[in-house]
Amino acid sequence: MEYKISNRLKMSAIVLIVLGLLGVGYGFMDSHKVNEDNISEYLANQAHHGDHGDADNHSVASHGEESHSDAHGESVSHAEEGHGDEAHDGGHEMSHEEHVLHQIHNRPWAALYVAAFFFFMIALGVLAFYAIQYAAQAGWSPVLFRVMEGITAYVLPGALIVLLIAVASGTIGHYNLFVWMDPEVVEHDKLIQGKSGYLNLTWFVIRGIIFISGWSLYRHFSRKFSLAQDKADDNKNFKKNFRISAAFLVFYIYTESMMSWDWIMSVDPHWFSTLFGWYVFASMFVSGITVIAMISIYLKSKGLLEFVNDSHIHDLAKFMFGISIFWTYLWFSQFMLIWYSNIPEEVTYFVTRIEDYKLPFFGMLAMNFIFPLLLLMNSDYKRINWFVIMAGIVILCGHYIDVFNMIMPATVGERWFIGIPELGSILLFAGLFLWIVFTALGKAPLLAKGNPFIKESEHFHY
Amino acid sequence: MEASKVIHAIYTDDDVLMSAVKKVKAENHHIEEIYTPFPVHGLDKAMGLAPTRIAITSFMYGCVGLTVAIVMMNFIMIKDWPQDIGGKPSFSYLENMPAFVPIMFELTVFFAAHLMVITFYLRSRMWPFKKAENPDPRTTDDHFLMEVTVHNNESELTSLLKDTGAVEINIVDKEEDAH
């Protein structure tokens, strides 16, 4: 079955990108309206409006918060160096203003980064799922291979964008995402100094390039062999794909773990967790599977995937259900171990989140666990397309909030909001994602007919 | 009533059995029971058996287990003797909930699994020392047996079952109190 991206879809993608760019641009302009000259006025106004109670309370609360946030080192060092000569009514007050200013300036960067990472992580999750299907020689999924290949077309551009934003935030930006990129912070921070062998910009970029080239090389060759298999009269290409998939999975599980330390965990360079890589993996895996299901249902509704039947959707929904629970298991294992032992240097991570992000932090648990648990438990519901779509939307929103919860507390602290910068970034990358994915879907027939398992897959019945 | 007479048609192949079931159903004869040595995929659908509801019972048992866990620990740890154990907050259930989750989970699974198995035993009438209801010992090895009730149509039924590929057809007087 041939598919061509429709003009309507292309137009919607462009509209999304334009709206997104406007939103992102507005976010950057808006955040820079507040600067060193008017920050005191801004804070006074805010206190006046009763946003954070009275000014005294706020300064005490946020000071307590600073003591466990890594922005602490940053704000103190700025007060000491950058603004030591400016008129100040007490270093304490000054450091608070610096701190707030940074959070305000970080917001559009963080919003952009969260959305970029979210869409990239969907594509990488699909790539891992695809490799697993090959390595496991799954008999049910080959009819979905072309859909997966279409989605993984976003891995390369998506990953490059994430890396570029990360590097840009530390070069053209003012260290808006990763405080360890700021030499002034590192100078005053013994902990980051100790980690600077790993956390330095050069190595960060080199590692990022290694990850991205490994993933996209696998994606490139796997797609190539998959297309070649369509025309081949033996299984040579399939066997090659089997081998590189197995090798990729080994590479993937190492690089995915390190990527999660680099691109996510290091926004909190004082904090570490051993199962973090798995946790991020579960998040990307479930989002990826959800997107496979949603795009398959969309294409099927257009009459383009008539070889995909209810049982395939049922299997994907089972994966959505199972991996949602797996994600919860890892989330809880990470949370409960840290909550239980309550070691100050570890627990601050969750203290910030519970104090300042109560709704998103526990809301995502409802969206990522309770909702799919109750909706997708029934076997019949997993075959109803609109049901899977609805559950999928909730799961995707939940995992966006998951990434949001990982990045935002370290960058904007209690000054978070899901407003124009965040929504604009989501629209921007959603448009880009749709465009790239659906263009890639149009480049090859939607049935991988040369695959030795394709007959079994077409007749798959559960 | 002559319902005490049944025909036992014996088959040696599950594919033949499946097509026989479809044919007998198409002729509107009531199939009393089918004995097979192993699960035959699609047999329940072909016979038109109602789907099982055991998964639903299991879900409800799980809910019971979760409730038991919550009520038990809320009483013991929060209500009855809210002692300070290693600084864990025992002021309310919610505050100390993460510590209870492993038990909540395990009891949910425990109740869901065990009560479902017991339900299965009860519904399928299985217990130790139960007298086996087996019309022909070969059905536990390599033969399939279809039991069809006779309503004054012995010869018609016999020829129909012969046509479906039965290797052996026996007419049996069924003792009503056999089980």
Coordinates of C-alpha atoms in Angstrom, one line a residue, chain A residues 52 54 110 177 190 205 307 448:
Chain A
H52 CA 3.5 34.2 46.7
D54 CA 4.1 38.6 51.4
A110 CA 13.7 24.6 29.4
L177 CA 19.8 24.3 31.4
K190 CA 33.4 21.3 45.0
V205 CA 29.4 16.9 22.9
F307 CA -3.6 -6.1 6.7
A448 CA 7.2 -5.0 4.3

